[in-house]
Coordinates of C-alpha atoms and ligand atoms in Angstrom, one line a residue:
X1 CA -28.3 29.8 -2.0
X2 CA -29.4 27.7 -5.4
X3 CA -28.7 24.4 -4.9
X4 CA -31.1 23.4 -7.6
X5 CA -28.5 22.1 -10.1
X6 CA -26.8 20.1 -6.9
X7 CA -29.6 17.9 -6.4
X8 CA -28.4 15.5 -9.6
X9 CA -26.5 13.0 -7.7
X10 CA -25.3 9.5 -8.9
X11 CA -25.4 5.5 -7.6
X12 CA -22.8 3.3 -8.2
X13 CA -22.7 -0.3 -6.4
X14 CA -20.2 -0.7 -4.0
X15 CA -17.3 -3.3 -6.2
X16 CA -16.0 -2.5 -9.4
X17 CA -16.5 -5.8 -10.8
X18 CA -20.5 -5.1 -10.6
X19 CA -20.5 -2.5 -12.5
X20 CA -19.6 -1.6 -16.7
X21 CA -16.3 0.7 -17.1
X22 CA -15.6 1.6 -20.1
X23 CA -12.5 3.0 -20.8
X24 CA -14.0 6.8 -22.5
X25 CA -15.7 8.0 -19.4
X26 CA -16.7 11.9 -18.3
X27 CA -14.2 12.3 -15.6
X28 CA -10.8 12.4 -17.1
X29 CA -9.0 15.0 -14.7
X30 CA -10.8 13.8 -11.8
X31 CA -9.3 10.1 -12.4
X32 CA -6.1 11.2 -13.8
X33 CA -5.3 13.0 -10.3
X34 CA -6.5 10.2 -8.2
X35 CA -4.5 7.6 -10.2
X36 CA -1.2 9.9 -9.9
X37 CA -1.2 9.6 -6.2
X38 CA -2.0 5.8 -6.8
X39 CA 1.0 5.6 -8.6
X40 CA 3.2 7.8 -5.7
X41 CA 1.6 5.5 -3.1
X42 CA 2.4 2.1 -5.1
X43 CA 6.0 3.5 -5.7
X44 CA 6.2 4.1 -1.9
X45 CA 5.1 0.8 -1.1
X46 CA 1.5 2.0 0.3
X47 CA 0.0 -0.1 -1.0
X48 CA -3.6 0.3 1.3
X49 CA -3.3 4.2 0.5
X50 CA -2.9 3.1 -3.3
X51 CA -6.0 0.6 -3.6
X52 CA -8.1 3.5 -2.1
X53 CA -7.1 6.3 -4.8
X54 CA -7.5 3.6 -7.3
X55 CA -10.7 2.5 -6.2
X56 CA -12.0 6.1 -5.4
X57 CA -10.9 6.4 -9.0
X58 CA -12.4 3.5 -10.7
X59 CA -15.6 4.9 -9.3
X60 CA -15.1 8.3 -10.8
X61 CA -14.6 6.5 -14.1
X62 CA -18.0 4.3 -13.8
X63 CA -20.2 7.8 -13.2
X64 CA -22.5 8.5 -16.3
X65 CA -22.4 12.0 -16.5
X66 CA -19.2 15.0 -15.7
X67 CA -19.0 15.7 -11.8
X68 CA -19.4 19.5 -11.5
X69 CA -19.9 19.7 -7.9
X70 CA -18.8 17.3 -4.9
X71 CA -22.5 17.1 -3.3
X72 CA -23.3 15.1 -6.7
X73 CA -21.0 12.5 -4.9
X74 CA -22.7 11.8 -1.8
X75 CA -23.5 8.9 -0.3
X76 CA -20.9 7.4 -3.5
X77 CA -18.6 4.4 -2.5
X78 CA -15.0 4.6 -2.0
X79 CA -14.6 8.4 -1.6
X80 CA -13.1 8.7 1.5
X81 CA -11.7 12.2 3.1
X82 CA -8.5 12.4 1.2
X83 CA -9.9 11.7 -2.1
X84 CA -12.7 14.0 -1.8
X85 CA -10.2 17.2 -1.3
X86 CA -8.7 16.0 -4.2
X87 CA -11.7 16.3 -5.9
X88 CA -13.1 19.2 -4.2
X89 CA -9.7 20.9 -5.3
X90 CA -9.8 19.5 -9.0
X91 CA -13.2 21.0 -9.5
X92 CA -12.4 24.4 -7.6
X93 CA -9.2 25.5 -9.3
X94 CA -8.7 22.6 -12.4
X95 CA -5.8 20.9 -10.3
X96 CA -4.9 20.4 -7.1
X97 CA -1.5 21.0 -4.8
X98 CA -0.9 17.8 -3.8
X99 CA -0.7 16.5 -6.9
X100 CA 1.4 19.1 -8.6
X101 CA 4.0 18.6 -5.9
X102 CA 4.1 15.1 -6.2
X103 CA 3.9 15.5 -10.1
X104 CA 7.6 17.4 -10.0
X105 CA 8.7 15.9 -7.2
X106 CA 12.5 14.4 -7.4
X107 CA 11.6 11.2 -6.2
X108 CA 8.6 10.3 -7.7
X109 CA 10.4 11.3 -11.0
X110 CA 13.1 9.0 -10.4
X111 CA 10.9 6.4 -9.2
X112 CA 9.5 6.6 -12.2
X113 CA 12.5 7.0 -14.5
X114 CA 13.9 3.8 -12.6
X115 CA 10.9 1.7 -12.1
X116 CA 10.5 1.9 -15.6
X117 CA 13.3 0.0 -16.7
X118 CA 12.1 -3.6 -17.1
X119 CA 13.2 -5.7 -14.6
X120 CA 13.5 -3.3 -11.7
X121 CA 11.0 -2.9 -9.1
X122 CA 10.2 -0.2 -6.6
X123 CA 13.3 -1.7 -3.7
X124 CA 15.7 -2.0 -6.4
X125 CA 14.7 1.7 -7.5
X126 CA 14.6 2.9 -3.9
X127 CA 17.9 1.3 -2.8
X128 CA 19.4 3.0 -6.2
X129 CA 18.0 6.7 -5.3
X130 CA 19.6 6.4 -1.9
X131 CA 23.1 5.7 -3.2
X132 CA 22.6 8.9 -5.4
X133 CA 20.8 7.1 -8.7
X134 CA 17.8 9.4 -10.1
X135 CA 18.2 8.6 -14.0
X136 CA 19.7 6.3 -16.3
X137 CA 22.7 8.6 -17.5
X138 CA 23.8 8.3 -13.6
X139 CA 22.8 4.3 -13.1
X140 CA 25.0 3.7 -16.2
X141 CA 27.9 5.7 -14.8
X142 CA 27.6 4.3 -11.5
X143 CA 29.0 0.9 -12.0
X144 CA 25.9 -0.6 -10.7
X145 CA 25.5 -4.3 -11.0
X146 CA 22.3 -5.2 -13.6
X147 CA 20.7 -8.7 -13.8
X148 CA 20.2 -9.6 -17.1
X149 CA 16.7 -8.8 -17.1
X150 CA 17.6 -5.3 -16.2
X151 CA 20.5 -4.8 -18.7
X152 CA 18.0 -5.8 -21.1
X153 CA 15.5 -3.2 -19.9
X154 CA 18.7 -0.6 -19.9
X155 CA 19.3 -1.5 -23.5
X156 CA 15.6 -0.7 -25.1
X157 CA 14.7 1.9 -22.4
X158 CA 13.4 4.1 -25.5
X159 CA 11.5 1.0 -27.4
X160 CA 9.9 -0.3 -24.0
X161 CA 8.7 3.3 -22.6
X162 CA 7.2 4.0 -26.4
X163 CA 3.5 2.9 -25.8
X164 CA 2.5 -0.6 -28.1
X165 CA 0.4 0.2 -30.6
X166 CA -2.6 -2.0 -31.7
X167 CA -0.9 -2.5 -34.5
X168 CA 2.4 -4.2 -33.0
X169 CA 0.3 -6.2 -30.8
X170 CA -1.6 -7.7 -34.4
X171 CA 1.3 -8.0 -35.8
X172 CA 3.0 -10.1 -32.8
X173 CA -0.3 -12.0 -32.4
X174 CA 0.4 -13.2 -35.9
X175 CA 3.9 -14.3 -35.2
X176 CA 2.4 -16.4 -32.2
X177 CA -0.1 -18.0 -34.1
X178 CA 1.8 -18.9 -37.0
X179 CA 4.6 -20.3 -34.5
X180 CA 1.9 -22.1 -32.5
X181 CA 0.2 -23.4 -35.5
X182 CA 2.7 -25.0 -37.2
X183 CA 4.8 -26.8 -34.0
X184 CA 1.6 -27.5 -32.2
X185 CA -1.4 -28.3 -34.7
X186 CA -4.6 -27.6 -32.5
X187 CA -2.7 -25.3 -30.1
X188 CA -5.0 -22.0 -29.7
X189 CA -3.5 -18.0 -29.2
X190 CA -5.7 -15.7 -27.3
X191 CA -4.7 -12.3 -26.5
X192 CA -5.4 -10.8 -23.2
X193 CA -4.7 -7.9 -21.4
X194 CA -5.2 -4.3 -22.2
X195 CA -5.5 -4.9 -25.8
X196 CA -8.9 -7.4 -24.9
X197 CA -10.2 -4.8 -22.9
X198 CA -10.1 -2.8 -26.7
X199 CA -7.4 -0.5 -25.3
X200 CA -5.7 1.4 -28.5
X201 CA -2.0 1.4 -26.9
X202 CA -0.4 -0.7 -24.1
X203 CA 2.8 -1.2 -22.4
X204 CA 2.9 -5.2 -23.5
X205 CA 1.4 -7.7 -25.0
X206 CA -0.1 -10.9 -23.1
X207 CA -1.6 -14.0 -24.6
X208 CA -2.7 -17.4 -23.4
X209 CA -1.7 -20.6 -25.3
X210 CA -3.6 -23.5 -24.2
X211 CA -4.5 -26.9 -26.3
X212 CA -8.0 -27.9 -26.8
X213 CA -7.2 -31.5 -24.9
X214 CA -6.3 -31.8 -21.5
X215 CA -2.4 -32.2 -21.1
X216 CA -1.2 -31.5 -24.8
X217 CA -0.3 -27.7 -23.9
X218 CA 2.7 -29.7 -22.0
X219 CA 6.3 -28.7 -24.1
X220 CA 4.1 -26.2 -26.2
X221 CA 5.8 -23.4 -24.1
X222 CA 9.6 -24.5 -24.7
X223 CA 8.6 -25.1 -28.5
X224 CA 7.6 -21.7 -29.0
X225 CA 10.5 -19.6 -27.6
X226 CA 13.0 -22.3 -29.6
X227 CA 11.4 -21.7 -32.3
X228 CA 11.1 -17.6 -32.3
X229 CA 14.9 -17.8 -30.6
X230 CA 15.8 -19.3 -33.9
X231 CA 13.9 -16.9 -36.2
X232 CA 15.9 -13.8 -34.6
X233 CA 12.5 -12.8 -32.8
X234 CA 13.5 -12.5 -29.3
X235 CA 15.8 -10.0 -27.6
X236 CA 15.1 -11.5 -24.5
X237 CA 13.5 -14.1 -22.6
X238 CA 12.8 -15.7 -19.4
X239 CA 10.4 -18.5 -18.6
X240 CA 9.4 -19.7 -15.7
X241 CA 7.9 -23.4 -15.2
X242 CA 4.8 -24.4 -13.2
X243 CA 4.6 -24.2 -10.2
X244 CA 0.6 -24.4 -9.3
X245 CA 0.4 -28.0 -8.4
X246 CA 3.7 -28.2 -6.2
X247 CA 3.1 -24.9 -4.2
X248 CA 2.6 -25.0 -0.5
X249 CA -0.7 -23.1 -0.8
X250 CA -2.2 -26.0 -3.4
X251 CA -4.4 -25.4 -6.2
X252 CA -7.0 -22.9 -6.2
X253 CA -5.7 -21.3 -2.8
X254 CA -2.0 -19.3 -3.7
X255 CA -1.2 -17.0 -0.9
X256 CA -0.1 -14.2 -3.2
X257 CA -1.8 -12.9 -6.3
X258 CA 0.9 -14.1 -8.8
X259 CA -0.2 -17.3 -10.6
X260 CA 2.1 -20.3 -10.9
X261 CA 1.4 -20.8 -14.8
X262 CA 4.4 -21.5 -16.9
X263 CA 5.2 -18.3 -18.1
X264 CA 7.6 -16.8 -20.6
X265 CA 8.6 -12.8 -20.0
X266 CA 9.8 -11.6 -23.5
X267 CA 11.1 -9.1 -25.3
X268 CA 10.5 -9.2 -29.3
X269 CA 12.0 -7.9 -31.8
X270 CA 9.6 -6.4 -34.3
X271 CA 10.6 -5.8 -37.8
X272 CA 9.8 -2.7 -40.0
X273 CA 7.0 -4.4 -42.2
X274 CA 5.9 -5.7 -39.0
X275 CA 5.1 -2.7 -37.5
X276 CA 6.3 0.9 -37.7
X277 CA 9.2 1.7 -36.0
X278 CA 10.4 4.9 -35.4
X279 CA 12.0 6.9 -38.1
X280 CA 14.8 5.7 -39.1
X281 CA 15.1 2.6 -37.3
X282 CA 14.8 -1.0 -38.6
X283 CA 13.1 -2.4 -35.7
X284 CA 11.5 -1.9 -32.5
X285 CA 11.7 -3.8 -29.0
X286 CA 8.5 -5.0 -27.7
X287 CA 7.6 -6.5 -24.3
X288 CA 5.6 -9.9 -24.7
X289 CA 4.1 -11.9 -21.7
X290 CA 3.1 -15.7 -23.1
X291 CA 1.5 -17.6 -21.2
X292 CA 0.8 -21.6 -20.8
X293 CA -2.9 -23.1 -19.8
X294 CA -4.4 -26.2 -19.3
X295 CA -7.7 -25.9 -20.8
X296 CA -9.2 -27.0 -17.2
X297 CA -8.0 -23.8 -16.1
X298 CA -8.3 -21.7 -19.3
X299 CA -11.7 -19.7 -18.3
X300 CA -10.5 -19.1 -15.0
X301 CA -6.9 -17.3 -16.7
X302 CA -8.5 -15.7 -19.2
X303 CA -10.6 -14.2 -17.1
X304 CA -7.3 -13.2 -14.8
X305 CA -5.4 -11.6 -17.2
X306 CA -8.0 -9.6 -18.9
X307 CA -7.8 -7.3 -16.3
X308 CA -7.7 -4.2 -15.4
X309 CA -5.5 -5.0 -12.2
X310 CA -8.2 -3.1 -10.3
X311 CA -11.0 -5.2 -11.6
X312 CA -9.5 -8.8 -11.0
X313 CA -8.9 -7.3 -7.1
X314 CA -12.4 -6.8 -7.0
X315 CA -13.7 -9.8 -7.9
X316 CA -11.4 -11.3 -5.6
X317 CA -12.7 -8.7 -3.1
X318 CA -16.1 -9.8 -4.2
X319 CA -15.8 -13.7 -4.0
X320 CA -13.9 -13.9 -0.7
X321 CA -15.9 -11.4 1.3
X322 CA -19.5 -11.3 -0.4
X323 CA -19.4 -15.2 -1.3
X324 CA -16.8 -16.9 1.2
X325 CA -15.1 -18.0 -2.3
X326 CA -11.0 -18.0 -3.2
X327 CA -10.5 -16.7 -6.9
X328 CA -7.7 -17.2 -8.9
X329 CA -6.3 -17.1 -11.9
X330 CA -6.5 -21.2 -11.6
X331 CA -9.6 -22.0 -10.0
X332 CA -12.7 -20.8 -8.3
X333 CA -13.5 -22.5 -4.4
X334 CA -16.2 -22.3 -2.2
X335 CA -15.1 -22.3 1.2
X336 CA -18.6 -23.3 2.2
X337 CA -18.9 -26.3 -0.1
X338 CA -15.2 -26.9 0.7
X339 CA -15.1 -27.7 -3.6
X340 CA -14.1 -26.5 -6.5
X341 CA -16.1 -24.8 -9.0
X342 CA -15.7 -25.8 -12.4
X343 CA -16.2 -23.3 -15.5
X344 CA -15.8 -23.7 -19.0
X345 CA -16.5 -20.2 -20.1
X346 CA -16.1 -16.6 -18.4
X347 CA -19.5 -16.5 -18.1
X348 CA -19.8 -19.7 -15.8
X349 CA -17.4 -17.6 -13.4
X350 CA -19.5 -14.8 -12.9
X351 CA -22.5 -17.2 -12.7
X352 CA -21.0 -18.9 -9.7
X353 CA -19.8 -15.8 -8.2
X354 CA -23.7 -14.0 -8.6
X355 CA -22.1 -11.2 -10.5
X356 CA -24.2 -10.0 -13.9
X357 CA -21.4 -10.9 -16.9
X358 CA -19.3 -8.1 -17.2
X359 CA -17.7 -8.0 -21.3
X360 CA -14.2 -7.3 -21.3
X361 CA -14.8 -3.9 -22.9
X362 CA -16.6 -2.9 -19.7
X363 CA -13.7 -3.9 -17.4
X364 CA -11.6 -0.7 -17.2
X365 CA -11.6 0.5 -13.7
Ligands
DCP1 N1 -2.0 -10.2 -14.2 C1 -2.2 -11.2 -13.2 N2 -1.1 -11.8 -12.6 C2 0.1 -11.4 -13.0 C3 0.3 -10.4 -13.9 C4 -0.8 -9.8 -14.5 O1 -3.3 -11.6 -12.9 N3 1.2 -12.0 -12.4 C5 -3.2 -9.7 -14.8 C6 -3.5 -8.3 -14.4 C7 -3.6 -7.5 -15.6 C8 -3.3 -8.5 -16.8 O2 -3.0 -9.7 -16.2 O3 -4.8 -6.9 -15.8 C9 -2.3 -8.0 -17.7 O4 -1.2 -7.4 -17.1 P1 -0.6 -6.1 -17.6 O5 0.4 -5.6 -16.5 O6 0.0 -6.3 -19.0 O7 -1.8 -5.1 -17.6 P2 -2.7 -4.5 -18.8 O8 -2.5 -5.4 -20.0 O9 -4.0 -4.3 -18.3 O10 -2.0 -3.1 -19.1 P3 -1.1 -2.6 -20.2 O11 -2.0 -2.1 -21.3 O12 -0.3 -1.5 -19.6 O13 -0.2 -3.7 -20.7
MG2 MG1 -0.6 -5.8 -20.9

């Protein structure tokens, strides 16, 4: 048998935060399958079965050149048995059965359809499918109580499921800045998420606000929304204060992976001449995540909400089981030293954490 062209195989380190992903890689339909049965598994609450198709994945993604056989990927990290059948079965036939079936299954379709009304989470979604709830003609004919959040998601279903633009998101970042600007002189914007990583479309947009001095970002938050409420910016809005000093856990050490900044969950209103709506329309809802730093902490959020999700569990993968170190999006600590690391810069993070600087660019895994 020729096994000549077999014998090209690839390396890729074991943790995705050592490694450059960018977000144009070789091995679309390879990724694209593994990440749907990510998606089934996190909308099943799996959430072990999930992390392993996203990082099996994430590694597909980092490779350098197209797979074309599965003996190229031996000896590769993350690929246990299950994802190597998909893979095997991708390359064989161009898809694979397990994914089809999930792909037009009922109830990952109306996990979906539900889930994807802001507000509502994979129990609410669940609880709704087993009283006979698969879309939103039958949830608004049911009579089912909705939290304000979720009304609001039920209202601009269309607008929120419409992928953001990079346009919207430059055109919200200027409404930010302009807002923060003028109420809070100094004040600086930074967008994060997706849309740092270069991504062309998203599903929000995040920023950071923080203040150059120490303890003048405090009432920049409240300023903000009061002052886009009064513009006719915001369709919606929650914030929530901080909570990272008071919490049980302490700085630096939050038992879950939701940071206790002050945050404000928004959705705007953006304005034709603002953006481009859809034909017809005047405007267009868009969610907006703002978020409030002290600039003690601002390297250690920025680097937190850059993502992707996968990457920041990496690192934290990384820094509690290579380093004996506790990430956050507030602080880095070295359980050896029993102290905190300081950092002023992204940079300084990886520095402490022995990782090679990874550009936000090169951080979609
Ligand atoms: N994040 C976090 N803690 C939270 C929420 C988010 O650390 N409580 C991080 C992980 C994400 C980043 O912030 O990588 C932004 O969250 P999004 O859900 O907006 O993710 P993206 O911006 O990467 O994706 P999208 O383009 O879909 O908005
Ligand atoms: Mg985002």
């Amino acid at each position: 048998e020729e096994k000549e062209e077999e014998t090209c195989s690839f390396t890729v380190p074991n943790y995705a935060c050592q490694r450059r992903t960018q977000l144009h890689h070789h091995n679309p339909s390879l990724s694209d399958a593994l990440t749907l049965l990510a998606e089934n598994a996190e909308l099943n609450e799996d959430d072990g079965r999930a992390v392993a198709f996203r990082r099996a994945a994430a590694v597909l993604k980092a490779l350098p050149a197209e797979v074309t056989s599965v003996s190229q990927l031996k000896g590769l990290p993350c690929l246990g048995e299950h994802s190597l059948r998909v893979i095997k079965d991708v390359l064989k036939d161009g898809s694979c059965s397990e994914v089809e079936t999930t792909k037009h299954s009922q109830r990952f379709n109306a996990l979906k359809v539900l889930t994807g009304i802001f507000g509502v989470g994979v129990k609410t979604a669940d609880r709704w499918i087993r009283d006979g709830i698969f879309n939103l003609q039958q949830l608004r004919e049911s009579q089912t109580t909705l939290n304000r959040a979720q009304q609001a998601g039920l209202d601009h279903y269309e607008d929120l499921n419409q992928p953001v633009t990079r346009a919207d998101a430059d055109s919200i970042t200027e409404i930010v800045q302009e807002a923060v600007s003028s109420l809070f002189p100094g004040a600086q914007v930074t967008l994060t998420g997706g849309f740092r990583r270069g991504k062309m479309t998203g599903h929000d947009v995040d920023f950071l606000l923080t203040h150059p001095e120490e303890g003048r970002e405090e009432g920049l938050m409240d300023k903000v929304v009061s002052w886009l409420d009064s513009q006719g910016l915001l369709l919606y809005q929650k914030t929530s204060r901080n909570s990272y000093l008071e919490s049980r856990d302490g700085p630096g050490r939050p038992s879950s992976n939701m940071d206790r900044f002050e945050r404000c969950f928004a959705i705007f209103k953006l304005s034709r001449g603002q953006t481009s709506p859809p034909a017809g329309h005047q405007w267009r809802a868009v969610r907006v995540d703002l978020v409030v730093t002290p600039i003690s902490q601002f390297a250690f959020a920025l680097l937190g909400w850059t993502g992707s999700k996968l990457f920041e569990r990496e690192l934290r993968r990384w820094a509690g089981h290579e380093k004996a170190m506790s990430l956050s999006s507030h602080a880095l600590f070295d359980k050896t030293q029993k102290r905190y690391l300081r950092a002023s810069s992204e940079e300084e993070i990886f520095t402490h954490l022995g990782l090679s600087f990874i550009p936000p660019s090169q951080r979609n895994a």
